Structure formats: structure tokens, C-alpha cells
Amino acid sequence: MGNVNKSLKDIGSFMKLPGANLFISSTKDLFNWAQKSSLWPLSFGLACCAIEMMATFSSRYDLDRLGMITRASPRQADLMIVAGTVTVKMAERIKTLYDQMAGPKWVIAAGSCAISGDHYRHIYSVVPGVDWVIPVDVYVPGCPPTPEAFIDGILELQKIIGKGKTSPTYNTSSIPEEKTLSPLEVAKPVKKSKNLIESKFIDKNEILNFSKELKNNGFTYLKFITATDFDSNIVLTYLLGNNTRNKDVEFNIQLGEDLTIDSLSDIYSGADWQEREVFDLFGIRFIGHPNLKRIMMPDEWIGHPLRKDYVMDAHFYPYRPTRKEYEKWKTEL
Ligand code: SF4
């Protein structure tokens, strides 16, 4: 009770009267005090920062003393703590959850990823800060922020709410110029594994016979299929393993302008999803694949993000719009 009285003194004054005390405040201040003292955060997390957030909500830090109880439904929550990397796929869900929260409501962006995209800022699938999607009241830096930093952010938010103002902000910084280096420019000499017995280029018309022959020779494990876009020349790389002899063989295929090639899915069942990934990210079509559709990006995604001709910042409206588009989107909210 002592703490409550101390806290109440911040929003009003006590008059000592014979037989009782009288507390005087405005309803506005009283409501602000009630709101800041009973924040109910939505329970969800996006990446590693969420683990630190869970630690913050553990008994050791006792956030109940701040009136905080996590809620599993946005209908009952008035605080969203965005903890983790915001991907383009999740951004839409975050916006939906935010819209489902009743007002007044507040947002804390916790951790470098939620604030700016951090190390992943220039990756095609990451939103460069959650404030491209929803308004943010408090930013808590760190990778990840410690529980103490989380609590500091919550106390800062309480100050904002106690003063009766929310200060939703949207990102107003200029969009950084995306620069993509050619893999030839950044390539470092690769140390070949001593188990790798062969690495060569083959003609793409040979792929089925070549793979069948390797499989008959014990290379039964398709380790990976990947691709590299050397501007106008996409090179496919396959790695096959012989687990009995502990040997690998790697082969490459230059595709040129025709971005089609026979699928290995009839020979190696693991080729199924690996070819889908290469199709998704590079747009290479695997003839004979039983179900060639996107595996990482949403079905409606435009373009293939690991291609050199893929235009960054062009396809993710409203998460990476041009400044003009962004200003328009903001006024439509
Ligand atoms: S800021 Fe660091 S800890 Fe937090 S989600 Fe990003 S990488 Fe993980």
C-alpha cells in the first residue's frame, strides 16, 4: 500500500483531514496512471531476442510488480513488444495483430533487428525496422537486449504513458542504397575439403546420365544443389556423397541464357525440395520436377531474390517502398 500511495503522489496530492485523508487528482491523470500501471503485453516473439524477453518475464525479474501480465490474445493486450527479426512474411501478421489490439496501445521495438533489421537489414526477406510496419513508442537497443534493458524500456514507456502522451513514430530515415557485389568481387579462395575427390564442369545435357552413373558408383547422398549468379551466367553446383567411402564429388553446370535443366528428383528424392529452393531463389526451371513451386517465398512473390537482376526495395510494398509510396501509405492508415 505504501508503494501505491507513493505512486499516487505523482499524479495528485493528499490533504490530511481529521479522521481521513483526501486525495485530489484529475480523472485524466488517474487514467494515465492506471494505464501505465497495468500494461498487458501480447505474448509472441520473433527470434533470439524473444528468448531474452521470456527471461525478462520470468520470476527472477517479477514483472507482475509493474502490473504486467502477458496475454495470449491481441484483444486483451495493449502492449506489443516486437522482439526479434521482422521478416517480410511476418510483417503482415504483425500488422494484423497490431490492428486487432484495442486502443490505446503501445509498441516497444526490442533489439537491433526489430529496430533496424540489424545484420539482416539488406537481406531480401527482412524488413529494415518494424517501424516500417507499425508505429513504435520505445526502442530498446541490444543484440539481444538484456532483461534489465527490457525493463528500462518498459519504465520509459510508463513515463510516456504517465504523461498522457503516446508518441508513435514511423521511420523517416532515407532508404539506404542497396549495393550488390558480384560474387567474383567478394569471392575468397575456398579451401577444398580433403574428402572432395572431384570438381568439374559438365554439359547440362549430360546431367541425368552423369548422376545415374555416380549413384551406381555409391554416391547415393545428394548433399546439396545450389546456384551462383555471375551476372549474365548462372552456374548450378551439385554435391554428391559416398558415405561408404567417405568421399564427395562436386560438379557444376553453366546454364547460359536457357534457365532450364532436367530434374534429378527421379534419381535422388532429396532433389525435390532443393530444386524447389533453387527455382524459388534463382528462377531455374527443373524439367520433370513433380511439384515445382516456391518453397521459401510467398506464392505471390514477384521475382527471384538471389538473381543479380533482382531489384531490391522494389517489390515489398509497403515494407520497402519508395519514400513517396511510403508517405502515401502512411496517410492511408
Ligand atoms: S537483435 Fe540479435 S538477438 Fe535480437 S533477433 Fe536480432 S540477431 Fe537475434
GROMACS .gro file of C-alpha atoms and ligand atoms in nm:
model
  341
    1MET     CA    1   0.000   0.000   0.000
    2GLY     CA    2   0.294   0.227   0.078
    3ASN     CA    3   0.417   0.198  -0.283
    4VAL     CA    4   0.071   0.273  -0.420
    5ASN     CA    5   0.049   0.585  -0.205
    6LYS     CA    6   0.396   0.690  -0.323
    7SER     CA    7   0.295   0.634  -0.682
    8LEU     CA    8  -0.035   0.816  -0.635
    9LYS     CA    9   0.155   1.118  -0.509
   10ASP     CA   10   0.298   1.152  -0.860
   11ILE     CA   11  -0.045   1.215  -1.003
   12GLY     CA   12  -0.223   1.410  -0.731
   13SER     CA   13  -0.199   1.539  -0.378
   14PHE     CA   14  -0.314   1.422  -0.037
   15MET     CA   15  -0.488   1.651   0.206
   16LYS     CA   16  -0.483   1.548   0.564
   17LEU     CA   17  -0.829   1.582   0.714
   18PRO     CA   18  -0.945   1.487   1.061
   19GLY     CA   19  -1.035   1.119   1.053
   20ALA     CA   20  -0.928   1.054   0.692
   21ASN     CA   21  -0.713   1.168   0.404
   22LEU     CA   22  -0.837   1.326   0.087
   23PHE     CA   23  -0.668   1.255  -0.244
   24ILE     CA   24  -0.714   1.503  -0.526
   25SER     CA   25  -0.632   1.437  -0.890
   26SER     CA   26  -0.785   1.471  -1.234
   27THR     CA   27  -0.953   1.175  -1.398
   28LYS     CA   28  -0.713   1.217  -1.690
   29ASP     CA   29  -0.411   1.173  -1.465
   30LEU     CA   30  -0.579   0.886  -1.283
   31PHE     CA   31  -0.649   0.701  -1.607
   32ASN     CA   32  -0.293   0.762  -1.728
   33TRP     CA   33  -0.166   0.620  -1.402
   34ALA     CA   34  -0.396   0.317  -1.430
   35GLN     CA   35  -0.290   0.255  -1.788
   36LYS     CA   36   0.081   0.277  -1.722
   37SER     CA   37   0.046   0.053  -1.416
   38SER     CA   38  -0.138  -0.228  -1.590
   39LEU     CA   39   0.033  -0.289  -1.924
   40TRP     CA   40  -0.070  -0.621  -2.072
   41PRO     CA   41   0.177  -0.729  -2.340
   42LEU     CA   42   0.086  -0.959  -2.624
   43SER     CA   43   0.269  -1.287  -2.586
   44PHE     CA   44   0.467  -1.354  -2.901
   45GLY     CA   45   0.826  -1.344  -3.017
   46LEU     CA   46   1.009  -1.348  -3.349
   47ALA     CA   47   1.369  -1.461  -3.296
   48CYS     CA   48   1.655  -1.478  -3.044
   49CYS     CA   49   1.553  -1.153  -2.872
   50ALA     CA   50   1.231  -1.326  -2.774
   51ILE     CA   51   1.429  -1.567  -2.556
   52GLU     CA   52   1.566  -1.272  -2.361
   53MET     CA   53   1.215  -1.131  -2.340
   54MET     CA   54   1.095  -1.462  -2.191
   55ALA     CA   55   1.374  -1.439  -1.935
   56THR     CA   56   1.255  -1.087  -1.853
   57PHE     CA   57   0.909  -1.225  -1.783
   58SER     CA   58   1.045  -1.499  -1.557
   59SER     CA   59   1.005  -1.496  -1.180
   60ARG     CA   60   1.358  -1.361  -1.132
   61TYR     CA   61   1.259  -1.021  -1.268
   62ASP     CA   62   0.898  -1.029  -1.145
   63LEU     CA   63   0.726  -0.802  -1.396
   64ASP     CA   64   0.399  -0.864  -1.212
   65ARG     CA   65   0.511  -0.587  -0.977
   66LEU     CA   66   0.473  -0.349  -1.273
   67GLY     CA   67   0.120  -0.475  -1.330
   68MET     CA   68   0.230  -0.666  -1.639
   69ILE     CA   69   0.060  -0.989  -1.734
   70THR     CA   70   0.123  -1.137  -2.078
   71ARG     CA   71  -0.188  -1.211  -2.281
   72ALA     CA   72  -0.229  -1.473  -2.549
   73SER     CA   73  -0.483  -1.271  -2.743
   74PRO     CA   74  -0.439  -0.930  -2.909
   75ARG     CA   75  -0.795  -0.847  -2.798
   76GLN     CA   76  -0.678  -0.835  -2.437
   77ALA     CA   77  -0.337  -0.675  -2.491
   78ASP     CA   78  -0.238  -0.311  -2.503
   79LEU     CA   79   0.138  -0.351  -2.547
   80MET     CA   80   0.323  -0.520  -2.830
   81ILE     CA   81   0.688  -0.596  -2.765
   82VAL     CA   82   0.844  -0.674  -3.101
   83ALA     CA   83   1.142  -0.891  -3.007
   84GLY     CA   84   1.335  -1.041  -3.297
   85THR     CA   85   1.393  -1.012  -3.668
   86VAL     CA   86   1.091  -0.890  -3.864
   87THR     CA   87   1.072  -1.080  -4.191
   88VAL     CA   88   0.857  -0.965  -4.478
   89LYS     CA   89   0.637  -1.270  -4.427
   90MET     CA   90   0.583  -1.192  -4.058
   91ALA     CA   91   0.538  -0.817  -4.111
   92GLU     CA   92   0.189  -0.871  -4.244
   93ARG     CA   93   0.097  -1.084  -3.940
   94ILE     CA   94   0.244  -0.826  -3.703
   95LYS     CA   95   0.034  -0.555  -3.864
   96THR     CA   96  -0.276  -0.774  -3.834
   97LEU     CA   97  -0.209  -0.847  -3.466
   98TYR     CA   98  -0.145  -0.477  -3.401
   99ASP     CA   99  -0.469  -0.384  -3.573
  100GLN     CA  100  -0.656  -0.639  -3.359
  101MET     CA  101  -0.535  -0.478  -3.036
  102ALA     CA  102  -0.780  -0.233  -2.887
  103GLY     CA  103  -0.656   0.119  -2.826
  104PRO     CA  104  -0.491   0.285  -2.654
  105LYS     CA  105  -0.196   0.064  -2.741
  106TRP     CA  106   0.179   0.090  -2.743
  107VAL     CA  107   0.474  -0.074  -2.912
  108ILE     CA  108   0.828  -0.144  -2.794
  109ALA     CA  109   1.083  -0.239  -3.060
  110ALA     CA  110   1.328  -0.457  -2.871
  111GLY     CA  111   1.668  -0.541  -3.018
  112SER     CA  112   1.866  -0.425  -3.317
  113CYS     CA  113   1.672  -0.645  -3.561
  114ALA     CA  114   1.333  -0.503  -3.465
  115ILE     CA  115   1.477  -0.151  -3.466
  116SER     CA  116   1.664  -0.156  -3.795
  117GLY     CA  117   1.697  -0.506  -3.939
  118ASP     CA  118   2.049  -0.518  -3.789
  119HIS     CA  119   2.285  -0.764  -3.962
  120TYR     CA  120   1.999  -0.874  -4.187
  121ARG     CA  121   1.900  -0.523  -4.295
  122HIS     CA  122   1.999  -0.573  -4.657
  123ILE     CA  123   1.858  -0.921  -4.692
  124TYR     CA  124   1.567  -0.950  -4.932
  125SER     CA  125   1.340  -1.114  -4.675
  126VAL     CA  126   1.392  -0.876  -4.382
  127VAL     CA  127   1.210  -0.554  -4.301
  128PRO     CA  128   1.464  -0.284  -4.208
  129GLY     CA  129   1.290  -0.200  -3.881
  130VAL     CA  130   0.941  -0.273  -3.753
  131ASP     CA  131   0.860   0.097  -3.769
  132TRP     CA  132   0.811   0.048  -4.142
  133VAL     CA  133   0.506  -0.155  -4.044
  134ILE     CA  134   0.359  -0.023  -3.719
  135PRO     CA  135   0.426   0.285  -3.503
  136VAL     CA  136   0.687   0.240  -3.229
  137ASP     CA  137   0.689   0.422  -2.894
  138VAL     CA  138   1.014   0.300  -2.739
  139TYR     CA  139   1.327   0.148  -2.891
  140VAL     CA  140   1.540  -0.083  -2.676
  141PRO     CA  141   1.884  -0.136  -2.830
  142GLY     CA  142   2.092  -0.452  -2.796
  143CYS     CA  143   2.159  -0.781  -2.966
  144PRO     CA  144   1.979  -0.906  -2.770
  145PRO     CA  145   1.884  -0.650  -2.504
  146THR     CA  146   1.937  -0.779  -2.152
  147PRO     CA  147   1.634  -0.822  -1.923
  148GLU     CA  148   1.749  -0.504  -1.747
  149ALA     CA  149   1.735  -0.320  -2.082
  150PHE     CA  150   1.387  -0.461  -2.148
  151ILE     CA  151   1.274  -0.336  -1.807
  152ASP     CA  152   1.436   0.002  -1.873
  153GLY     CA  153   1.235   0.025  -2.197
  154ILE     CA  154   0.916  -0.063  -2.014
  155LEU     CA  155   0.984   0.204  -1.749
  156GLU     CA  156   1.048   0.458  -2.027
  157LEU     CA  157   0.716   0.364  -2.182
  158GLN     CA  158   0.547   0.404  -1.845
  159LYS     CA  159   0.686   0.758  -1.826
  160ILE     CA  160   0.542   0.835  -2.169
  161ILE     CA  161   0.202   0.692  -2.077
  162GLY     CA  162   0.207   0.865  -1.736
  163LYS     CA  163   0.245   1.199  -1.910
  164GLY     CA  164  -0.062   1.119  -2.112
  165LYS     CA  165   0.105   1.114  -2.446
  166THR     CA  166   0.197   0.846  -2.685
  167SER     CA  167   0.448   0.931  -2.947
  168PRO     CA  168   0.404   0.687  -3.230
  169THR     CA  169   0.677   0.732  -3.484
  170TYR     CA  170   0.737   0.593  -3.825
  171ASN     CA  171   1.073   0.553  -3.983
  172THR     CA  172   1.169   0.873  -4.156
  173SER     CA  173   1.527   0.792  -4.244
  174SER     CA  174   1.627   0.777  -4.605
  175ILE     CA  175   1.636   0.436  -4.764
  176PRO     CA  176   1.996   0.322  -4.791
  177GLU     CA  177   2.126   0.249  -5.135
  178GLU     CA  178   2.137  -0.124  -5.187
  179LYS     CA  179   2.468  -0.238  -5.326
  180THR     CA  180   2.515  -0.587  -5.450
  181LEU     CA  181   2.863  -0.708  -5.523
  182SER     CA  182   2.934  -0.969  -5.781
  183PRO     CA  183   3.034  -1.299  -5.619
  184LEU     CA  184   3.353  -1.269  -5.823
  185GLU     CA  185   3.435  -0.947  -5.637
  186VAL     CA  186   3.379  -1.091  -5.292
  187ALA     CA  187   3.480  -1.450  -5.350
  188LYS     CA  188   3.758  -1.575  -5.127
  189PRO     CA  189   3.964  -1.877  -5.216
  190VAL     CA  190   3.772  -2.180  -5.094
  191LYS     CA  191   3.965  -2.441  -4.906
  192LYS     CA  192   3.870  -2.770  -5.065
  193SER     CA  193   3.778  -3.049  -4.830
  194LYS     CA  194   4.021  -3.338  -4.848
  195ASN     CA  195   3.724  -3.567  -4.897
  196LEU     CA  196   3.628  -3.389  -5.218
  197ILE     CA  197   3.767  -3.607  -5.493
  198GLU     CA  198   3.642  -3.428  -5.799
  199SER     CA  199   3.501  -3.093  -5.903
  200LYS     CA  200   3.435  -3.018  -6.267
  201PHE     CA  201   3.200  -2.865  -6.520
  202ILE     CA  202   2.974  -3.090  -6.724
  203ASP     CA  203   2.735  -3.017  -7.009
  204LYS     CA  204   2.378  -2.974  -6.890
  205ASN     CA  205   2.254  -3.240  -7.133
  206GLU     CA  206   2.469  -3.495  -6.951
  207ILE     CA  207   2.323  -3.439  -6.607
  208LEU     CA  208   2.085  -3.738  -6.593
  209ASN     CA  209   2.339  -3.995  -6.718
  210PHE     CA  210   2.619  -3.845  -6.510
  211SER     CA  211   2.411  -3.853  -6.190
  212LYS     CA  212   2.286  -4.209  -6.255
  213GLU     CA  213   2.642  -4.325  -6.304
  214LEU     CA  214   2.756  -4.159  -5.984
  215LYS     CA  215   2.468  -4.313  -5.793
  216ASN     CA  216   2.557  -4.657  -5.928
  217ASN     CA  217   2.909  -4.592  -5.801
  218GLY     CA  218   2.791  -4.539  -5.444
  219PHE     CA  219   2.725  -4.162  -5.446
  220THR     CA  220   2.378  -4.212  -5.308
  221TYR     CA  221   2.358  -3.897  -5.097
  222LEU     CA  222   2.262  -3.570  -5.264
  223LYS     CA  223   2.415  -3.321  -5.023
  224PHE     CA  224   2.303  -3.003  -5.196
  225ILE     CA  225   2.209  -2.824  -5.513
  226THR     CA  226   2.284  -2.456  -5.525
  227ALA     CA  227   2.340  -2.182  -5.778
  228THR     CA  228   2.551  -1.869  -5.823
  229ASP     CA  229   2.455  -1.581  -6.045
  230PHE     CA  230   2.768  -1.438  -6.212
  231ASP     CA  231   2.563  -1.157  -6.366
  232SER     CA  232   2.473  -1.297  -6.707
  233ASN     CA  233   2.583  -1.650  -6.629
  234ILE     CA  234   2.414  -1.872  -6.372
  235VAL     CA  235   2.615  -2.171  -6.255
  236LEU     CA  236   2.450  -2.467  -6.083
  237THR     CA  237   2.654  -2.667  -5.834
  238TYR     CA  238   2.574  -3.019  -5.718
  239LEU     CA  239   2.746  -3.206  -5.433
  240LEU     CA  240   2.703  -3.583  -5.402
  241GLY     CA  241   2.836  -3.800  -5.123
  242ASN     CA  242   2.954  -4.160  -5.100
  243ASN     CA  243   2.901  -4.241  -4.735
  244THR     CA  244   3.071  -4.580  -4.754
  245ARG     CA  245   3.396  -4.438  -4.890
  246ASN     CA  246   3.355  -4.103  -4.712
  247LYS     CA  247   3.409  -3.921  -5.042
  248ASP     CA  248   3.227  -3.637  -5.213
  249VAL     CA  249   3.205  -3.532  -5.572
  250GLU     CA  250   3.108  -3.187  -5.688
  251PHE     CA  251   3.005  -3.089  -6.036
  252ASN     CA  252   2.897  -2.762  -6.195
  253ILE     CA  253   2.683  -2.670  -6.492
  254GLN     CA  254   2.681  -2.339  -6.676
  255LEU     CA  255   2.327  -2.258  -6.778
  256GLY     CA  256   2.377  -1.966  -7.015
  257GLU     CA  257   2.056  -1.799  -7.128
  258ASP     CA  258   1.835  -2.107  -7.112
  259LEU     CA  259   1.741  -2.139  -6.745
  260THR     CA  260   1.602  -2.491  -6.769
  261ILE     CA  261   1.759  -2.823  -6.677
  262ASP     CA  262   1.647  -3.182  -6.614
  263SER     CA  263   1.528  -3.255  -6.261
  264LEU     CA  264   1.713  -3.512  -6.051
  265SER     CA  265   1.405  -3.584  -5.842
  266ASP     CA  266   1.358  -3.929  -6.001
  267ILE     CA  267   1.715  -4.024  -5.910
  268TYR     CA  268   1.757  -3.852  -5.573
  269SER     CA  269   1.439  -3.794  -5.372
  270GLY     CA  270   1.618  -3.517  -5.180
  271ALA     CA  271   1.641  -3.319  -5.504
  272ASP     CA  272   1.272  -3.240  -5.471
  273TRP     CA  273   1.291  -2.958  -5.218
  274GLN     CA  274   1.644  -2.849  -5.313
  275GLU     CA  275   1.535  -2.786  -5.672
  276ARG     CA  276   1.232  -2.601  -5.543
  277GLU     CA  277   1.463  -2.375  -5.343
  278VAL     CA  278   1.684  -2.304  -5.645
  279PHE     CA  279   1.371  -2.238  -5.852
  280ASP     CA  280   1.236  -2.003  -5.585
  281LEU     CA  281   1.555  -1.801  -5.542
  282PHE     CA  282   1.704  -1.814  -5.894
  283GLY     CA  283   1.410  -1.890  -6.125
  284ILE     CA  284   1.569  -2.202  -6.274
  285ARG     CA  285   1.310  -2.446  -6.406
  286PHE     CA  286   1.370  -2.816  -6.345
  287ILE     CA  287   1.207  -3.021  -6.618
  288GLY     CA  288   1.024  -3.326  -6.483
  289HIS     CA  289   1.002  -3.199  -6.124
  290PRO     CA  290   0.675  -3.328  -5.973
  291ASN     CA  291   0.581  -3.009  -5.788
  292LEU     CA  292   0.794  -2.712  -5.888
  293LYS     CA  293   0.661  -2.427  -5.676
  294ARG     CA  294   0.805  -2.178  -5.433
  295ILE     CA  295   0.928  -2.316  -5.102
  296MET     CA  296   1.065  -2.013  -4.915
  297MET     CA  297   0.896  -1.703  -5.050
  298PRO     CA  298   0.518  -1.647  -5.055
  299ASP     CA  299   0.346  -1.781  -5.369
  300GLU     CA  300   0.261  -1.432  -5.489
  301TRP     CA  301   0.622  -1.310  -5.461
  302ILE     CA  302   0.748  -1.130  -5.767
  303GLY     CA  303   1.093  -1.220  -5.897
  304HIS     CA  304   1.372  -1.440  -5.769
  305PRO     CA  305   1.567  -1.273  -5.488
  306LEU     CA  306   1.914  -1.422  -5.541
  307ARG     CA  307   1.932  -1.320  -5.907
  308LYS     CA  308   2.159  -1.027  -5.991
  309ASP     CA  309   1.882  -0.862  -6.190
  310TYR     CA  310   1.652  -0.869  -5.889
  311VAL     CA  311   1.570  -0.513  -5.790
  312MET     CA  312   1.600  -0.462  -5.418
  313ASP     CA  313   1.339  -0.244  -5.247
  314ALA     CA  314   1.102  -0.267  -5.539
  315HIS     CA  315   0.867  -0.548  -5.453
  316PHE     CA  316   0.781  -0.526  -5.089
  317TYR     CA  317   0.522  -0.255  -5.071
  318PRO     CA  318   0.464  -0.128  -4.812
  319TYR     CA  319   0.765  -0.260  -4.623
  320ARG     CA  320   1.036  -0.128  -4.852
  321PRO     CA  321   0.857   0.128  -5.061
  322THR     CA  322   0.999   0.434  -5.222
  323ARG     CA  323   0.981   0.735  -4.995
  324LYS     CA  324   0.688   0.871  -5.197
  325GLU     CA  325   0.493   0.545  -5.174
  326TYR     CA  326   0.569   0.524  -4.807
  327GLU     CA  327   0.435   0.872  -4.732
  328LYS     CA  328   0.117   0.783  -4.925
  329TRP     CA  329   0.074   0.456  -4.738
  330LYS     CA  330   0.118   0.634  -4.405
  331THR     CA  331  -0.162   0.879  -4.476
  332GLU     CA  332  -0.394   0.593  -4.568
  333LEU     CA  333  -0.358   0.424  -4.229
  334SF4     S1  334   1.895  -0.832  -3.241
  334SF4    FE1  335   2.040  -1.003  -3.219
  334SF4     S2  336   1.948  -1.132  -3.063
  334SF4    FE2  337   1.787  -0.998  -3.139
  334SF4     S3  338   1.682  -1.111  -3.300
  334SF4    FE3  339   1.843  -0.988  -3.397
  334SF4     S4  340   2.020  -1.124  -3.408
  334SF4    FE4  341   1.877  -1.213  -3.260
   0.00000   0.00000   0.00000
